[in-house]
Amino acid sequence: MKFARVIVGMNNPETDRVFDYRIPEKFEAIAVQGIRVIVPFGRKNTKTEGYILSLSNESEISEEKLKDLLEVLDEGKPIFTPAMLSLAEWMKDKYFCTLNQCLQTIMPSGIRTKSLWYASLTDTGEIPKCGKMEHAVLDALLDMGGVAELTELEKLFGSGCKNIIQQLQKKNIISLKQRLLRSDYKNEKRLFSINFNAPLLENAMKKAQEDKRLQGQKKLFDLLVEKGECSIEEIKSNGINDSPVKTLFAKGLLLERREEKKRKVFSLEDYEKTMPFHPTPEQANALGEIEKQLTKAQKKPILLHGITGSGKTEIYMQSLQKTLSMGKQAVVLVPEISLTPQIMERFISRFGEVVSVTHSRLSAGERLDQWKKARDGEISVIIGPRSALFMPFANLGLIILDEVHENSYISDITPKYDAREAAKKLAQDTGAVLIMGSATPDLVTYHKAVMGEYLLLELTERTGGGLLPQMHIVDMRKELEEGNRSSFSLALQEEIARNLDKGEQTMLFLNRRGFATFVSCRSCGHVMRCSDCNISYTYHAKEDVLMCHYCGKTVENPKTCPVCGSKYIRYFGVGTQKIEDEARRLFPKAKILRMDLDTTLRKDSHSRILEAFRKGEADILVGTQMIAKGHDFPNVSLVGIMAADTALNTGSFYGAENTFQLITQAGGRAGRVNDTGRVYIQTYQPKHYSITHAAKQDYKGFYQEEILLRQMMGYPPFGAFFSVLVTGQNEKETVLAAEGLGRLLQEGNQEESFFIMGPVAATLSKFRGEYRQRIIIQGVEEEALAQFVVRIVEKTKKITKKEIYFNLVQNPLNIV
């Protein structure tokens, strides 16, 4: 007998281990590694989803304690490849979470089995003596027809309802039943044909011919005799409704066949076939080095550092052509959904239907079908944000990370994985080549390339002989001194007017959405804050509402101050909505589009806005970082960076790096076809080195200055940080737990190998009703630091209430 080593799909750390199950004979052929199963779990043998990690011919568990697998899911096809199981194990250790959380992240979204429990009245006859609340629950059950979901009863009677139900169950008055719900999102085509083996067929066909009331059945029989088999859509198109189909099928006179049809997410007819460009000498050199790596046994990750407009995408595509010719598959990661339409167009135009795309704006069924196409070998290339990395390709040969510097490659929910690190691990495990491309690589990645850990390939010229745009720094302090209180400097206003006269397009970039960054009472100074997050609301003028950009809570815009009753409410700060409104006031004849999170919530909204702008349907595009990178608009000759120093004031040591990247990337949108590109950088810190180097498009100059500062301060790549966020519903208990952790960290740091900061209230001290305390630990050796912190946190958990949670993140991007 074989045994399956299963991990159950529960997020409880105490159950995050392997359990042995017997494989019944009927499942022996399909119960394989990576498959999804249903198993009985716990003392009550609750039906629970699980995943087979491995198989064994023996088990250390005694025979009487072992249980059988109940069901094998997904038609016996594994949902985890061996490479994905290995990646999940690595992610668990790297990002301090459970293996189950990693597996849930890797598997296709939306397919997880849901469990519903129902309470139903039993036929006991005489009801034993019951308490007041027990009678109330029984009355509610009677009102619901004798059966109800437990969740419905809990809504009526609160969480204490569970104890009442347990008592009623002991008295045999009610019983509990479990029902499993599963979504397979199949897109099935229903096909019908005549069942010529049905004994009543001849009589039925004769009756349909003679009885005028059965004209629908007659037409259906005639159609199926002629065609043999027809889809339900084809039947309806011939003027036959559902009624005769249902009647004849119920009588066994029709046969039904279901054909799964995987959804397409694009039509090839919308794309014009393109051919490879002849590479420039720099591109040819880079392609030669990449081709060498593709054929090597021991491969090195590649950093492709090329200025904006240097043709990195063409290098991606020609490298991909070589990969496909070797019979291998590829993953192309982009940091933003907004970049997907453009890169998708280029790859589909070149490679056709071997390419597909996945992202969160597709339906669950569309995403699952692209995953199935990858599993079944129907596609060879997938394009998408970080989750595309987990496509189940059987023979992965290439991983491309475009705009590798982008922080959106890091997940902000558990597991808080970095797709760049995960891609590197997956490339090592599968023997794939990893190409990381950027005009402004993050310093840690570039430093690794300089030190030889990565292969560094550089592109220093724009293709087609184009020149980089002219960059102008505008000191907004002087604008204020000269009486200009507008968000638009006088120079930028003149350039926009000039562009409008010439029929050329302008992009205005501001990395903050909304109309105003906070709303305050001028009488008492009260700032409108989210009650769940203790952070100021952002005003959205179009909807006239206040919105919390952390939890999404929306409230009405107050007409008077809720504290003092004053009607003097003022809006402070600038967001993309305000820039759009001011642009409309300054340039009333201009056609203006805005692209930020608020305008791109609907499916395909990114591509619609970008396509409209590309076609010249607007003169000005206002947007957040969505528009700052990767896009190629031939008629854009002017870019205005409205508040270039925003990232410098966030309190993060990444501030200078982020500022340099955003200015360089946003500026790179101008003049990509001709030599008329101009970029206006509006700032209150015109002498800051990140801004002056960005204005000169001097990455190496910025790197040399910033890397010296990092080395002096012990910041990455010369040291590491560890953040521990302590959260809980009770403020006092959360503070006490954080202080307890702080004491144990200090006690364990007798040799002073680490620098411990905190605990203090997090910058975002309350989030979605939970209080938050932060401790930051700094050290030189990343591995030693992680071991120290994890050991102390585990020790603290043992003496802390279960309602308190500890969230661990290595080298956090921010400490909000």
CSV table of N, CA and C in Angstrom, one decimal, residues 24-75:
chain,number,residue,atom,x,y,z
A,24,PRO,N,-6.3,4.8,-1.2
A,24,PRO,CA,-7.1,3.7,-1.6
A,24,PRO,C,-6.8,3.2,-3.0
A,25,GLU,N,-7.0,1.9,-3.2
A,25,GLU,CA,-6.7,1.3,-4.5
A,25,GLU,C,-7.2,2.1,-5.7
A,26,LYS,N,-8.4,2.6,-5.6
A,26,LYS,CA,-9.1,3.3,-6.7
A,26,LYS,C,-8.3,4.6,-7.1
A,27,PHE,N,-7.5,5.1,-6.2
A,27,PHE,CA,-6.8,6.4,-6.4
A,27,PHE,C,-5.3,6.2,-6.7
A,28,GLU,N,-4.9,4.9,-6.7
A,28,GLU,CA,-3.4,4.7,-6.8
A,28,GLU,C,-2.8,5.3,-8.1
A,29,ALA,N,-3.5,5.2,-9.2
A,29,ALA,CA,-3.0,5.7,-10.4
A,29,ALA,C,-2.9,7.2,-10.5
A,30,ILE,N,-3.8,7.9,-9.8
A,30,ILE,CA,-3.9,9.4,-10.0
A,30,ILE,C,-3.5,10.2,-8.7
A,31,ALA,N,-3.3,9.5,-7.6
A,31,ALA,CA,-2.8,10.2,-6.4
A,31,ALA,C,-1.3,10.4,-6.5
A,32,VAL,N,-0.9,11.5,-7.2
A,32,VAL,CA,0.5,11.8,-7.4
A,32,VAL,C,1.0,13.0,-6.8
A,33,GLN,N,2.3,13.3,-6.8
A,33,GLN,CA,2.8,14.5,-6.2
A,33,GLN,C,2.2,15.7,-6.8
A,34,GLY,N,1.9,16.7,-6.0
A,34,GLY,CA,1.3,18.0,-6.5
A,34,GLY,C,-0.2,18.0,-6.7
A,35,ILE,N,-0.8,16.9,-6.4
A,35,ILE,CA,-2.3,16.8,-6.7
A,35,ILE,C,-3.1,17.4,-5.5
A,36,ARG,N,-4.3,17.9,-5.8
A,36,ARG,CA,-5.2,18.4,-4.8
A,36,ARG,C,-6.1,17.3,-4.4
A,37,VAL,N,-6.3,17.1,-3.0
A,37,VAL,CA,-7.1,16.0,-2.5
A,37,VAL,C,-8.1,16.6,-1.4
A,38,ILE,N,-9.1,15.8,-1.1
A,38,ILE,CA,-9.9,16.0,0.0
A,38,ILE,C,-9.6,14.9,1.0
A,39,VAL,N,-9.4,15.3,2.3
A,39,VAL,CA,-9.0,14.3,3.3
A,39,VAL,C,-9.9,14.5,4.6
A,40,PRO,N,-10.1,13.5,5.4
A,40,PRO,CA,-10.7,13.7,6.7
A,40,PRO,C,-9.7,14.2,7.7
A,41,PHE,N,-10.0,15.3,8.4
A,41,PHE,CA,-9.0,15.9,9.3
A,41,PHE,C,-9.6,16.2,10.6
A,42,GLY,N,-8.7,15.9,11.6
A,42,GLY,CA,-9.1,16.2,13.0
A,42,GLY,C,-10.0,15.1,13.6
A,43,ARG,N,-10.4,15.3,14.9
A,43,ARG,CA,-11.2,14.3,15.6
A,43,ARG,C,-12.5,14.1,15.0
A,44,LYS,N,-13.1,15.2,14.4
A,44,LYS,CA,-14.4,15.1,13.8
A,44,LYS,C,-14.4,14.7,12.3
A,45,ASN,N,-13.2,14.4,11.8
A,45,ASN,CA,-13.0,13.9,10.4
A,45,ASN,C,-13.6,14.9,9.4
A,46,THR,N,-13.4,16.2,9.7
A,46,THR,CA,-13.9,17.3,8.8
A,46,THR,C,-13.3,17.1,7.4
A,47,LYS,N,-14.1,17.2,6.4
A,47,LYS,CA,-13.6,17.1,5.0
A,47,LYS,C,-12.8,18.4,4.7
A,48,THR,N,-11.5,18.2,4.4
A,48,THR,CA,-10.6,19.4,4.2
A,48,THR,C,-9.7,19.2,3.0
A,49,GLU,N,-9.5,20.3,2.3
A,49,GLU,CA,-8.7,20.3,1.1
A,49,GLU,C,-7.2,20.1,1.5
A,50,GLY,N,-6.4,19.4,0.8
A,50,GLY,CA,-5.0,19.2,1.1
A,50,GLY,C,-4.2,19.0,-0.2
A,51,TYR,N,-2.9,18.9,-0.1
A,51,TYR,CA,-2.0,18.8,-1.3
A,51,TYR,C,-1.0,17.8,-1.0
A,52,ILE,N,-0.8,16.9,-1.9
A,52,ILE,CA,0.2,15.8,-1.8
A,52,ILE,C,1.6,16.4,-2.1
A,53,LEU,N,2.4,16.3,-1.1
A,53,LEU,CA,3.8,16.8,-1.2
A,53,LEU,C,4.7,15.7,-1.7
A,54,SER,N,4.4,14.5,-1.3
A,54,SER,CA,5.3,13.3,-1.8
A,54,SER,C,4.5,12.0,-1.5
A,55,LEU,N,5.0,11.0,-2.0
A,55,LEU,CA,4.5,9.6,-1.8
A,55,LEU,C,5.5,8.8,-1.1
A,56,SER,N,5.0,7.8,-0.4
A,56,SER,CA,5.9,6.9,0.4
A,56,SER,C,5.3,5.5,0.4
A,57,ASN,N,6.2,4.5,0.5
A,57,ASN,CA,5.8,3.1,0.6
A,57,ASN,C,5.5,2.7,2.0
A,58,GLU,N,5.9,3.5,3.0
A,58,GLU,CA,5.7,3.2,4.4
A,58,GLU,C,5.4,4.5,5.2
A,59,SER,N,4.8,4.3,6.4
A,59,SER,CA,4.5,5.4,7.2
A,59,SER,C,4.9,5.0,8.7
A,60,GLU,N,5.3,6.1,9.4
A,60,GLU,CA,5.7,5.9,10.8
A,60,GLU,C,4.4,5.9,11.7
A,61,ILE,N,3.3,6.3,11.1
A,61,ILE,CA,2.0,6.3,11.9
A,61,ILE,C,1.4,4.9,11.9
A,62,SER,N,0.9,4.5,13.1
A,62,SER,CA,0.3,3.2,13.2
A,62,SER,C,-0.9,3.0,12.4
A,63,GLU,N,-1.1,1.8,11.9
A,63,GLU,CA,-2.2,1.5,10.9
A,63,GLU,C,-3.6,1.9,11.4
A,64,GLU,N,-3.9,1.8,12.7
A,64,GLU,CA,-5.2,2.1,13.2
A,64,GLU,C,-5.5,3.6,13.2
A,65,LYS,N,-4.4,4.4,13.2
A,65,LYS,CA,-4.5,5.9,13.2
A,65,LYS,C,-4.6,6.5,11.8
A,66,LEU,N,-4.2,5.8,10.8
A,66,LEU,CA,-4.2,6.3,9.5
A,66,LEU,C,-5.6,6.4,8.9
A,67,LYS,N,-5.8,7.4,8.1
A,67,LYS,CA,-7.1,7.6,7.4
A,67,LYS,C,-6.9,7.5,5.9
A,68,ASP,N,-8.0,7.3,5.2
A,68,ASP,CA,-7.9,7.2,3.7
A,68,ASP,C,-8.1,8.6,3.1
A,69,LEU,N,-7.5,8.8,1.9
A,69,LEU,CA,-7.9,9.9,1.0
A,69,LEU,C,-9.4,9.7,0.7
A,70,LEU,N,-10.1,10.8,0.6
A,70,LEU,CA,-11.5,10.8,0.3
A,70,LEU,C,-11.8,11.0,-1.2
A,71,GLU,N,-11.0,11.9,-1.8
A,71,GLU,CA,-11.3,12.4,-3.1
A,71,GLU,C,-10.0,12.9,-3.7
A,72,VAL,N,-9.8,12.7,-5.0
A,72,VAL,CA,-8.7,13.3,-5.8
A,72,VAL,C,-9.4,14.4,-6.7
A,73,LEU,N,-8.9,15.6,-6.7
A,73,LEU,CA,-9.5,16.7,-7.5
A,73,LEU,C,-8.8,16.9,-8.8
A,74,ASP,N,-9.4,17.9,-9.5
A,74,ASP,CA,-8.8,18.4,-10.8
A,74,ASP,C,-8.6,17.3,-11.8
A,75,GLU,N,-9.5,16.4,-11.9
A,75,GLU,CA,-9.4,15.3,-12.9
A,75,GLU,C,-8.1,14.6,-12.9
